[in-house]
mmCIF file of C-alpha atoms in Angstrom:
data_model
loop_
_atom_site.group_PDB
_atom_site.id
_atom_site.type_symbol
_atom_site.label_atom_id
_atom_site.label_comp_id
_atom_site.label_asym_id
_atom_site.label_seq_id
_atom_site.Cartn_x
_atom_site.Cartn_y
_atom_site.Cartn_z
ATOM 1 C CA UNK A 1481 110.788 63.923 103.071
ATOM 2 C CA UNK A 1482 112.063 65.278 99.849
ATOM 3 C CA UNK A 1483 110.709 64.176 96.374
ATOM 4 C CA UNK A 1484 112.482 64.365 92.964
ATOM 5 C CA UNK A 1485 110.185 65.485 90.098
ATOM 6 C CA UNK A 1486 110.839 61.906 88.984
ATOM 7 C CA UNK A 1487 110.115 60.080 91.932
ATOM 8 C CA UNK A 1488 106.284 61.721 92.004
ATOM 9 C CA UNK A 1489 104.399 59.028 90.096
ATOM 10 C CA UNK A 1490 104.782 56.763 93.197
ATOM 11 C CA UNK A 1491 102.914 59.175 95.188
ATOM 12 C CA UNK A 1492 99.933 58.023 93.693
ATOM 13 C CA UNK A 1493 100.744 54.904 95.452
ATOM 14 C CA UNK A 1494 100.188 56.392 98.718
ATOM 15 C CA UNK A 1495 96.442 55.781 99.479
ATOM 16 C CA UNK A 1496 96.567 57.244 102.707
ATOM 17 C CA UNK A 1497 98.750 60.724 101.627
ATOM 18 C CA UNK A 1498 95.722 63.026 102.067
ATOM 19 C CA UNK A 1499 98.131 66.913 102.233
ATOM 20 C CA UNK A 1500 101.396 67.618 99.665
ATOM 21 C CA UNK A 1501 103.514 70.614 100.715
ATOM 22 C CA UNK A 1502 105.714 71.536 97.976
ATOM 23 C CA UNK A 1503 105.901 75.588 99.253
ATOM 24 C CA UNK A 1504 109.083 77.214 97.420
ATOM 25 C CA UNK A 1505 110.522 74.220 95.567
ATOM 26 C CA UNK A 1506 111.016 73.755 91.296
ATOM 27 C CA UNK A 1507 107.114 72.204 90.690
ATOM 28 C CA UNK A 1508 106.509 73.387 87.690
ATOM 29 C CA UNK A 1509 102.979 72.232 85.180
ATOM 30 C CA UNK A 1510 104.576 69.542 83.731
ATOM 31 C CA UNK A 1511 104.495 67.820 87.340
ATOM 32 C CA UNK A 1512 100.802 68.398 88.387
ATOM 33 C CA UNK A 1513 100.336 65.639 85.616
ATOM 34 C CA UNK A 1514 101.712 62.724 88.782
ATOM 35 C CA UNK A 1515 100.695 64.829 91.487
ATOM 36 C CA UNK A 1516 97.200 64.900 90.198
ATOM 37 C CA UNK A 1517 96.943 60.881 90.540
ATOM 38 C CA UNK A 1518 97.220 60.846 94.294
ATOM 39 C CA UNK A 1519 93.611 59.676 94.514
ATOM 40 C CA UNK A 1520 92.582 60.654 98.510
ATOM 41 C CA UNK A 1521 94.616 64.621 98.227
ATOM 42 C CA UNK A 1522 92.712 66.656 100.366
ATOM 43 C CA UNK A 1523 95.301 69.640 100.460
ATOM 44 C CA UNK A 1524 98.041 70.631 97.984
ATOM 45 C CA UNK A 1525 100.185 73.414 98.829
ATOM 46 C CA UNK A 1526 102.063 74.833 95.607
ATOM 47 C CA UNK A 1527 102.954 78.468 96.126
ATOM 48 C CA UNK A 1528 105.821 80.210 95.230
ATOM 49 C CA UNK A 1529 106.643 77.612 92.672
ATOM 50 C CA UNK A 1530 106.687 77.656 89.084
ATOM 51 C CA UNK A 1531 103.683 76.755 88.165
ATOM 52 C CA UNK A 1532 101.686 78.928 85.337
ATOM 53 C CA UNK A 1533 98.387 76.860 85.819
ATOM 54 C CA UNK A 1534 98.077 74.980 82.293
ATOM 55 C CA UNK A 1535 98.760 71.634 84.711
ATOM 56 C CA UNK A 1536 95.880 72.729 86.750
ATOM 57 C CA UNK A 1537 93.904 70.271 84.563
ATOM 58 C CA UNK A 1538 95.527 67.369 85.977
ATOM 59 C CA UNK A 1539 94.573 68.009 89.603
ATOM 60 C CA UNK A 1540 90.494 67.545 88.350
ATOM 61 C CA UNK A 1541 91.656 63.559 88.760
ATOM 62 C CA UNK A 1542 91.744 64.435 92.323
ATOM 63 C CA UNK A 1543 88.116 64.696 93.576
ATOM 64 C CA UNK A 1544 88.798 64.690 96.994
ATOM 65 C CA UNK A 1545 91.495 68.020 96.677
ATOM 66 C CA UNK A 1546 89.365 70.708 98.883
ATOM 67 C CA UNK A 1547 91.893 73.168 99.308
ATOM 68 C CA UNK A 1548 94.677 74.094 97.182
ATOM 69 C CA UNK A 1549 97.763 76.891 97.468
ATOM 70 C CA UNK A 1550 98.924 78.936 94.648
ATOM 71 C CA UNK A 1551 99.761 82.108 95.949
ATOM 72 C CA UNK A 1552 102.981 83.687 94.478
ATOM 73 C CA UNK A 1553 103.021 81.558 91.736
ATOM 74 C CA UNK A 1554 103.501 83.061 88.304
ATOM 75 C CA UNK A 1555 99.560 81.857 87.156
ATOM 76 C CA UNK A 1556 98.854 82.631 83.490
ATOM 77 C CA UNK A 1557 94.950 83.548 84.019
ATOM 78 C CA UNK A 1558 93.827 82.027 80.505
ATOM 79 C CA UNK A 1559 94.499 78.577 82.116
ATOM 80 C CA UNK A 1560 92.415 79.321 84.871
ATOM 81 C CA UNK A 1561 89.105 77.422 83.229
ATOM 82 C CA UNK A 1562 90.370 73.715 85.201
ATOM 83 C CA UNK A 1563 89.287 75.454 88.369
ATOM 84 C CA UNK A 1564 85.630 75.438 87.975
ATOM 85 C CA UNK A 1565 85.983 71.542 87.407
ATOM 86 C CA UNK A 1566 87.571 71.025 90.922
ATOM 87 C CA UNK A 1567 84.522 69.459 92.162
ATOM 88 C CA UNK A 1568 85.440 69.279 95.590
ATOM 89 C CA UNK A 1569 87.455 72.638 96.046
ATOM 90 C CA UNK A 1570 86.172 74.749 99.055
ATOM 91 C CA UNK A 1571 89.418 77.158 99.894
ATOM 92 C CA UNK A 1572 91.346 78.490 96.931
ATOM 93 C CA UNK A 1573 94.783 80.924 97.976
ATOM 94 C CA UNK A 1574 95.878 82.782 95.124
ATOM 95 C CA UNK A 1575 97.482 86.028 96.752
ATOM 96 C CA UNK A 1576 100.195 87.732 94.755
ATOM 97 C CA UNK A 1577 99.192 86.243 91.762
ATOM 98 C CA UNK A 1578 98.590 88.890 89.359
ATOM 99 C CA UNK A 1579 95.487 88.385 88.483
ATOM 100 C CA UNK A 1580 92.718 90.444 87.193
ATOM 101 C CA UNK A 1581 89.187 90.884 87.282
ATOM 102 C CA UNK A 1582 89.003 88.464 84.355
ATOM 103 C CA UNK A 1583 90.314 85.690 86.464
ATOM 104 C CA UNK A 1584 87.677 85.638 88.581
ATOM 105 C CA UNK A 1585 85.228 84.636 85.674
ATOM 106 C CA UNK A 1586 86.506 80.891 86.062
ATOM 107 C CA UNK A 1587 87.248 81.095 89.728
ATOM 108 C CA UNK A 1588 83.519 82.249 90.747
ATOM 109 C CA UNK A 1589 82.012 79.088 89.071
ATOM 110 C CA UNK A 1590 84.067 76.859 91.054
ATOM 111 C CA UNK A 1591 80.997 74.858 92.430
ATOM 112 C CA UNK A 1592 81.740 74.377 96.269
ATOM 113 C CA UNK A 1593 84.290 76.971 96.724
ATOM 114 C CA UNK A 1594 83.603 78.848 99.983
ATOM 115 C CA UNK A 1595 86.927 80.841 100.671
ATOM 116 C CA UNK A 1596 88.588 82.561 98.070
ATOM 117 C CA UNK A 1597 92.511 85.021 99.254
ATOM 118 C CA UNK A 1598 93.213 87.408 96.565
ATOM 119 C CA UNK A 1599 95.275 89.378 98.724
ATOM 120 C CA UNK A 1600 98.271 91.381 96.787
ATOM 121 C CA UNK A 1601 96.549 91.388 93.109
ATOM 122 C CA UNK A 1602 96.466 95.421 92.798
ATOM 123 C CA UNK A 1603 94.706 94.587 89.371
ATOM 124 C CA UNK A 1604 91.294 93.619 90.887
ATOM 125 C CA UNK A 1605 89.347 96.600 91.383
ATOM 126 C CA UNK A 1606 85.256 96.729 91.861
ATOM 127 C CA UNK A 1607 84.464 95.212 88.361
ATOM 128 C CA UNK A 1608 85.365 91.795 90.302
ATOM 129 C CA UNK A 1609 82.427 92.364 92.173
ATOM 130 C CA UNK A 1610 80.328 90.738 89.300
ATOM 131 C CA UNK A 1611 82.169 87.439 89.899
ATOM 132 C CA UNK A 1612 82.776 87.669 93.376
ATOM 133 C CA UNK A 1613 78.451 88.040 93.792
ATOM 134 C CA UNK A 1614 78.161 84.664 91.248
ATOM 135 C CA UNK A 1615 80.166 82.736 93.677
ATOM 136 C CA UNK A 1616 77.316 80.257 94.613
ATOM 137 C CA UNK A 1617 78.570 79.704 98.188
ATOM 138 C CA UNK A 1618 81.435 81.914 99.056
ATOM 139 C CA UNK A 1619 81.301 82.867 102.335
ATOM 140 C CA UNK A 1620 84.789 83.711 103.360
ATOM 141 C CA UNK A 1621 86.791 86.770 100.910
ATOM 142 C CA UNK A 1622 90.396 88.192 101.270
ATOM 143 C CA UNK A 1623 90.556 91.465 99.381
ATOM 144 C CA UNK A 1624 93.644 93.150 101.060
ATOM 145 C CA UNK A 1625 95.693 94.790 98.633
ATOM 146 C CA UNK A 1626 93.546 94.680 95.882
ATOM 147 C CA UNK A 1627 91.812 97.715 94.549
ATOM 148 C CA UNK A 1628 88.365 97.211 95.586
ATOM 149 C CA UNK A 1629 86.727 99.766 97.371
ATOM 150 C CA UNK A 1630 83.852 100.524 99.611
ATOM 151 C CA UNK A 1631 81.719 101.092 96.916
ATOM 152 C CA UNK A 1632 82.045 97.702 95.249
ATOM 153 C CA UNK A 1633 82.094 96.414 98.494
ATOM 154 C CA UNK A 1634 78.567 97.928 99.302
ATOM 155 C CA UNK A 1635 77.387 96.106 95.608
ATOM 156 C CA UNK A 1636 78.417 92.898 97.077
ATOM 157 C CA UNK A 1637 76.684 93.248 100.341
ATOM 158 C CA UNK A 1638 73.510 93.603 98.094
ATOM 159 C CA UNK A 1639 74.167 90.390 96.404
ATOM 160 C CA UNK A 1640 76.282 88.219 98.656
ATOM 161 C CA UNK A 1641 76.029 87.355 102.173
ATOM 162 C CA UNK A 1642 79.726 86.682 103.603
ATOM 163 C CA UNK A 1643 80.633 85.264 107.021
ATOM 164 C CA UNK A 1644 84.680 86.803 107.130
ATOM 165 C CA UNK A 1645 86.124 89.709 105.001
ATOM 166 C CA UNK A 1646 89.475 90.469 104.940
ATOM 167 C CA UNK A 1647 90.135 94.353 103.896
ATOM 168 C CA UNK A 1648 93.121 96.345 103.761
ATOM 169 C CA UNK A 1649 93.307 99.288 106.705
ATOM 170 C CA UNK A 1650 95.230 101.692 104.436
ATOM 171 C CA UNK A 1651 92.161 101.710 102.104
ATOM 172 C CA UNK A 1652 89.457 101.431 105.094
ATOM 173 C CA UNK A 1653 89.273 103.763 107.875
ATOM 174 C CA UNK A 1654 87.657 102.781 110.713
ATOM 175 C CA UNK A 1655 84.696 104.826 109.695
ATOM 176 C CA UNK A 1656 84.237 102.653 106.601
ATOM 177 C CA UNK A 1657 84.712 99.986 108.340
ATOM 178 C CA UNK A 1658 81.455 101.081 110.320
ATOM 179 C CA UNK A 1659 79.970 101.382 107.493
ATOM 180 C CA UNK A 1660 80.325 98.292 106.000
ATOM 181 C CA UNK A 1661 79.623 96.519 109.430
ATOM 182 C CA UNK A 1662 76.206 98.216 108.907
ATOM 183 C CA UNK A 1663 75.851 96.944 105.351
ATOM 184 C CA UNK A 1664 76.812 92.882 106.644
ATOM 185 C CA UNK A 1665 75.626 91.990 109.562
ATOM 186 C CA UNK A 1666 77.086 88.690 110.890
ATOM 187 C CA UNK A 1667 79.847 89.294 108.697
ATOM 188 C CA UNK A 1668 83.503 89.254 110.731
ATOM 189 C CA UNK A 1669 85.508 92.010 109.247
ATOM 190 C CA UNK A 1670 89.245 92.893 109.587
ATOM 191 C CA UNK A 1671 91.123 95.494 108.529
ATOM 192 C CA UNK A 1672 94.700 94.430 107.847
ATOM 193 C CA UNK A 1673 97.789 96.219 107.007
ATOM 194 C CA UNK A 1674 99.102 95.160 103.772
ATOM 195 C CA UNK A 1675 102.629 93.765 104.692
ATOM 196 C CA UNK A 1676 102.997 91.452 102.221
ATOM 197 C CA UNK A 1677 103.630 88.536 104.621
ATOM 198 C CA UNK A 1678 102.195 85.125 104.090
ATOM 199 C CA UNK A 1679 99.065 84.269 106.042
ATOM 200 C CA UNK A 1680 100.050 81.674 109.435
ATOM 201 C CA UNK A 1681 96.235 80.249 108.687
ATOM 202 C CA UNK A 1682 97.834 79.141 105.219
ATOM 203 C CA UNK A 1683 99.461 76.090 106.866
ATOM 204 C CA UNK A 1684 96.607 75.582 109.175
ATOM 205 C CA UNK A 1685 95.292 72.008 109.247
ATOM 206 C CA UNK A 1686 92.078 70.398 107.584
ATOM 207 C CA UNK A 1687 88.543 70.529 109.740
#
């Protein structure tokens, strides 16, 4: 099914349309404002599109939208503030975004948001960790190819209890990796190389 941008405000219409993949296409800010009405989105997939974020306030008319896609888009990180009021937002993708630790300071108060993929933003280094620890119930973090290191990972381990940890192997050895194992029990770790690909789990369905 394809959409023209002025064609979207009859989504809205579509009680039952629960996911939107728009992955690639011209979606810009200006069109979050129809997309936003859908009243029952669950799942709204917008990376690699043009969106900046300063539409991200429409999408808080969705209360129902638990998992939303912005990875490669071209985010401008002072209209990151609409996140927080996503009441119903567990998984947030924003790989490749280049973002900083400063973006996180929105992000983190997100109220239900359990995963968080900041894969590919080399500007996040271990004075995220701050943030990351305020997340009230984040339980899932994807930190390959960002410049955290085992050090600000050990200050979150203090603070944080996560379930899965995503890491990038050219910055962990497997000794560190032992390490860290040590320092979060329980938590699933993986050491990934950093190719730059887009995660298969991305498109992976609602549970």
């Amino acid at each position: 099914l394809v959409v023209k941008s002025h064609n979207y405000k009859y989504l809205s219409r579509l009680d039952g349309l629960g996911r939107i993949i728009m992955s690639n296409t011209e979606v810009d800010d200006k069109d979050l404002e129809q997309i936003g009405k859908v009243k029952n989105l669950k799942d709204l997939v917008i990376n690699k599109t043009n969106v900046t974020g300063a539409g991200l306030k429409y999408l808080t008319q969705s209360k129902s939208l638990k998992r939303l896609d912005l990875s490669f888009d071209p985010i401008n990180q002072a209209q990151l503030k609409s996140i927080c009021d996503l009441p119903s937002l567990e998984t947030l993708f924003m790989a490749n975004c280049h973002l900083t630790n400063d973006s996180l300071f929105y992000i983190a108060k997100a109220p239900k948001l359990r995963r968080l993929s900041l894969g590919f933003n080399s500007r996040i280094n271990d004075n995220a960790v701050e943030f990351l620890a305020a997340c009230p119930r984040l339980a899932k973090l994807e930190i390959n190819g960002t410049a955290i290191t085992y050090n600000g990972l050990a200050k979150l381990a203090k603070r944080r209890k996560l379930a899965n940890l995503k890491i990038s192997a050219e910055k962990f050895d497997e000794e560190k990796v032992r390490q860290l194992k040590i320092l979060m029990p329980g938590c699933d770790i993986k050491a990934v190389k950093s190719e730059g690909k887009m995660e298969p789990d991305l498109f992976a369905p609602l549970h």
